[in-house]
Short mmCIF file of N, CA and C in Angstrom, two decimals:
data_model
loop_
_atom_site.label_atom_id
_atom_site.label_comp_id
_atom_site.label_asym_id
_atom_site.label_seq_id
_atom_site.Cartn_x
_atom_site.Cartn_y
_atom_site.Cartn_z
N PRO F 1 14.01 19.25 2.49
CA PRO F 1 14.64 18.02 3.03
C PRO F 1 15.17 18.35 4.48
N ALA F 2 15.19 17.24 5.25
CA ALA F 2 15.61 17.37 6.58
C ALA F 2 17.21 17.53 6.65
N ALA F 3 17.75 17.86 7.72
CA ALA F 3 19.26 18.02 7.90
C ALA F 3 20.01 16.79 7.38
N ASP F 4 19.45 15.55 7.62
CA ASP F 4 20.10 14.38 7.22
C ASP F 4 19.93 13.95 5.76
N GLY F 5 19.08 14.82 4.99
CA GLY F 5 18.82 14.53 3.60
C GLY F 5 17.57 13.75 3.38
N SER F 6 16.99 13.23 4.43
CA SER F 6 15.74 12.48 4.29
C SER F 6 14.60 13.41 3.85
N ARG F 7 13.49 12.74 3.33
CA ARG F 7 12.34 13.47 2.83
C ARG F 7 11.15 12.82 3.40
N ASP F 8 10.08 13.59 3.75
CA ASP F 8 8.84 13.09 4.22
C ASP F 8 7.75 13.74 3.36
N ALA F 9 6.67 13.04 3.02
CA ALA F 9 5.61 13.66 2.23
C ALA F 9 4.22 13.10 2.79
N THR F 10 3.19 13.80 2.51
CA THR F 10 1.91 13.37 2.82
C THR F 10 1.35 12.71 1.61
N LEU F 11 0.64 11.58 1.72
CA LEU F 11 0.13 10.78 0.64
C LEU F 11 -1.36 10.90 0.62
N LYS F 12 -1.86 11.31 -0.48
CA LYS F 12 -3.40 11.35 -0.56
C LYS F 12 -3.75 10.95 -1.99
N VAL F 13 -4.62 9.89 -2.18
CA VAL F 13 -4.86 9.36 -3.37
C VAL F 13 -6.48 9.19 -3.49
N THR F 14 -6.99 9.61 -4.61
CA THR F 14 -8.50 9.41 -4.94
C THR F 14 -8.49 8.53 -6.17
N VAL F 15 -9.54 7.74 -6.31
CA VAL F 15 -9.68 6.77 -7.41
C VAL F 15 -10.74 7.24 -8.28
N GLY F 16 -10.49 8.23 -9.12
CA GLY F 16 -11.43 8.76 -10.05
C GLY F 16 -12.78 9.12 -9.31
N SER F 17 -13.87 8.70 -9.78
CA SER F 17 -15.15 9.06 -9.21
C SER F 17 -15.66 7.98 -8.17
N LEU F 18 -14.81 6.97 -7.93
CA LEU F 18 -15.13 5.96 -7.00
C LEU F 18 -15.07 6.47 -5.55
N PRO F 19 -15.97 5.97 -4.60
CA PRO F 19 -15.90 6.37 -3.25
C PRO F 19 -14.78 5.83 -2.35
N VAL F 20 -13.57 5.77 -2.98
CA VAL F 20 -12.44 5.15 -2.22
C VAL F 20 -11.33 6.19 -2.22
N SER F 21 -10.63 6.28 -1.01
CA SER F 21 -9.54 7.28 -0.92
C SER F 21 -8.42 6.55 -0.18
N VAL F 22 -7.20 7.08 -0.30
CA VAL F 22 -6.06 6.61 0.50
C VAL F 22 -5.44 7.83 1.08
N ALA F 23 -5.03 7.68 2.42
CA ALA F 23 -4.28 8.81 3.08
C ALA F 23 -3.18 8.11 3.86
N GLY F 24 -2.05 8.86 3.92
CA GLY F 24 -0.89 8.20 4.57
C GLY F 24 0.26 9.16 4.43
N SER F 25 1.51 8.46 4.49
CA SER F 25 2.75 9.20 4.52
C SER F 25 3.76 8.44 3.71
N GLU F 26 4.72 9.16 3.12
CA GLU F 26 5.87 8.46 2.49
C GLU F 26 7.15 9.10 3.09
N SER F 27 8.26 8.24 3.14
CA SER F 27 9.52 8.74 3.61
C SER F 27 10.59 8.17 2.76
N LEU F 28 11.63 9.01 2.50
CA LEU F 28 12.78 8.54 1.69
C LEU F 28 13.99 8.82 2.63
N ARG F 29 14.69 7.78 2.95
CA ARG F 29 15.84 7.85 3.85
C ARG F 29 17.03 7.09 3.33
N ALA F 30 18.26 7.47 3.72
CA ALA F 30 19.44 6.83 3.39
C ALA F 30 19.41 5.50 4.14
N SER F 31 20.01 4.47 3.45
CA SER F 31 20.16 3.16 4.09
C SER F 31 21.60 2.65 3.76
N ALA F 32 21.90 1.58 4.38
CA ALA F 32 23.13 0.92 4.04
C ALA F 32 23.34 0.49 2.53
N GLU F 33 22.13 0.11 1.98
CA GLU F 33 22.16 -0.29 0.61
C GLU F 33 22.01 0.87 -0.32
N GLY F 34 21.74 2.04 0.15
CA GLY F 34 21.49 3.19 -0.67
C GLY F 34 20.40 4.10 -0.18
N SER F 35 19.06 3.80 -0.64
CA SER F 35 18.01 4.60 -0.06
C SER F 35 16.84 3.62 0.16
N ALA F 36 16.00 4.08 1.12
CA ALA F 36 14.86 3.31 1.51
C ALA F 36 13.55 4.11 1.39
N LEU F 37 12.60 3.64 0.66
CA LEU F 37 11.36 4.38 0.55
C LEU F 37 10.29 3.63 1.36
N GLY F 38 9.70 4.36 2.28
CA GLY F 38 8.73 3.81 3.19
C GLY F 38 7.37 4.46 2.90
N ILE F 39 6.26 3.61 2.94
CA ILE F 39 4.95 4.07 2.66
C ILE F 39 4.05 3.48 3.85
N GLU F 40 3.24 4.31 4.48
CA GLU F 40 2.16 3.88 5.34
C GLU F 40 0.92 4.54 4.96
N ALA F 41 -0.07 3.75 4.71
CA ALA F 41 -1.34 4.33 4.15
C ALA F 41 -2.55 3.55 4.72
N THR F 42 -3.65 4.24 4.60
CA THR F 42 -4.92 3.61 4.99
C THR F 42 -5.90 3.84 3.83
N VAL F 43 -6.50 2.75 3.34
CA VAL F 43 -7.49 2.76 2.38
C VAL F 43 -8.94 2.87 3.00
N SER F 44 -9.73 3.83 2.50
CA SER F 44 -11.02 3.93 3.09
C SER F 44 -12.13 4.10 2.02
N SER F 45 -13.40 3.87 2.36
CA SER F 45 -14.45 4.14 1.45
C SER F 45 -15.56 4.90 2.32
N SER F 46 -16.22 5.77 1.58
CA SER F 46 -17.16 6.61 2.23
C SER F 46 -18.66 6.01 2.18
N ILE F 47 -18.86 4.77 1.69
CA ILE F 47 -20.14 4.13 1.75
C ILE F 47 -20.42 3.43 2.97
N PRO F 48 -21.54 3.81 3.55
CA PRO F 48 -21.90 3.20 4.88
C PRO F 48 -22.13 1.79 4.73
N PHE F 49 -21.86 1.05 5.86
CA PHE F 49 -21.98 -0.41 5.88
C PHE F 49 -21.07 -1.28 5.01
N VAL F 50 -20.99 -0.98 3.79
CA VAL F 50 -20.15 -1.84 2.91
C VAL F 50 -18.85 -1.28 2.57
N GLY F 51 -18.57 0.03 3.15
CA GLY F 51 -17.25 0.69 2.82
C GLY F 51 -16.07 -0.08 3.10
N GLY F 52 -16.05 -0.86 4.18
CA GLY F 52 -14.86 -1.66 4.66
C GLY F 52 -14.63 -2.71 3.61
N LYS F 53 -15.60 -3.26 2.96
CA LYS F 53 -15.37 -4.39 2.00
C LYS F 53 -14.96 -3.75 0.71
N ILE F 54 -15.43 -2.56 0.38
CA ILE F 54 -14.98 -1.93 -0.87
C ILE F 54 -13.54 -1.53 -0.71
N ALA F 55 -13.13 -0.96 0.47
CA ALA F 55 -11.79 -0.57 0.66
C ALA F 55 -10.83 -1.74 0.70
N ALA F 56 -11.25 -2.93 1.28
CA ALA F 56 -10.48 -4.11 1.23
C ALA F 56 -10.28 -4.62 -0.11
N ALA F 57 -11.35 -4.54 -0.95
CA ALA F 57 -11.23 -5.01 -2.40
C ALA F 57 -10.23 -4.12 -3.13
N ALA F 58 -10.32 -2.78 -2.85
CA ALA F 58 -9.44 -1.89 -3.61
C ALA F 58 -7.98 -1.89 -3.20
N GLU F 59 -7.69 -2.37 -1.99
CA GLU F 59 -6.35 -2.22 -1.39
C GLU F 59 -5.38 -2.90 -2.34
N PRO F 60 -5.55 -4.12 -2.79
CA PRO F 60 -4.59 -4.74 -3.63
C PRO F 60 -4.02 -3.91 -4.83
N PHE F 61 -5.10 -3.26 -5.51
CA PHE F 61 -4.82 -2.50 -6.64
C PHE F 61 -4.12 -1.28 -6.30
N ILE F 62 -4.40 -0.57 -5.14
CA ILE F 62 -3.78 0.58 -4.72
C ILE F 62 -2.31 0.25 -4.31
N SER F 63 -2.17 -0.86 -3.65
CA SER F 63 -0.82 -1.33 -3.25
C SER F 63 0.04 -1.54 -4.43
N LYS F 64 -0.54 -2.14 -5.54
CA LYS F 64 0.24 -2.25 -6.75
C LYS F 64 0.69 -0.99 -7.34
N ALA F 65 -0.11 -0.03 -7.34
CA ALA F 65 0.11 1.28 -7.91
C ALA F 65 1.18 2.04 -7.07
N LEU F 66 1.13 1.94 -5.75
CA LEU F 66 2.21 2.43 -4.85
C LEU F 66 3.49 1.69 -4.99
N THR F 67 3.54 0.40 -5.38
CA THR F 67 4.71 -0.27 -5.54
C THR F 67 5.32 0.13 -6.86
N LEU F 68 4.63 0.37 -7.85
CA LEU F 68 5.08 0.88 -9.15
C LEU F 68 5.67 2.22 -9.04
N GLN F 69 5.04 3.10 -8.17
CA GLN F 69 5.55 4.41 -7.81
C GLN F 69 6.99 4.21 -7.20
N GLY F 70 7.03 3.31 -6.24
CA GLY F 70 8.36 3.13 -5.56
C GLY F 70 9.42 2.67 -6.49
N ALA F 71 9.09 1.79 -7.46
CA ALA F 71 10.02 1.40 -8.47
C ALA F 71 10.45 2.62 -9.29
N LYS F 72 9.56 3.46 -9.67
CA LYS F 72 9.93 4.72 -10.46
C LYS F 72 10.94 5.59 -9.69
N VAL F 73 10.56 5.79 -8.33
CA VAL F 73 11.48 6.58 -7.47
C VAL F 73 12.81 6.03 -7.42
N SER F 74 12.87 4.66 -7.28
CA SER F 74 14.28 3.95 -7.19
C SER F 74 14.98 4.11 -8.47
N SER F 75 14.30 3.94 -9.63
CA SER F 75 14.98 4.14 -10.96
C SER F 75 15.44 5.52 -11.05
N TRP F 76 14.59 6.61 -10.67
CA TRP F 76 15.10 7.88 -10.70
C TRP F 76 16.39 8.14 -9.83
N ILE F 77 16.41 7.70 -8.63
CA ILE F 77 17.53 7.82 -7.70
C ILE F 77 18.73 7.22 -8.33
N GLU F 78 18.57 6.02 -8.94
CA GLU F 78 19.75 5.36 -9.45
C GLU F 78 20.38 6.13 -10.63
N ARG F 79 19.64 6.85 -11.34
CA ARG F 79 20.18 7.69 -12.45
C ARG F 79 20.74 8.96 -11.97
N ALA F 80 20.40 9.49 -10.74
CA ALA F 80 20.87 10.72 -10.22
C ALA F 80 22.33 10.78 -9.89
#
């Protein structure tokens, strides 16, 4: 943890054997309401020419998974 108690992490997600990956960062910081979880990520695909379309199609599903992760983190913090 940083001196102010905040946390930063590298985010890396692969989707099974699919040619889609996610890279980014997560941060957990104190806020007026309690804690704030921030996520910045890029979804990419390694398939030439159509990779952008595949990544765009995968993004809503990956976003949902990261939102669920955020909810789990929030629940864990509330119990601590």
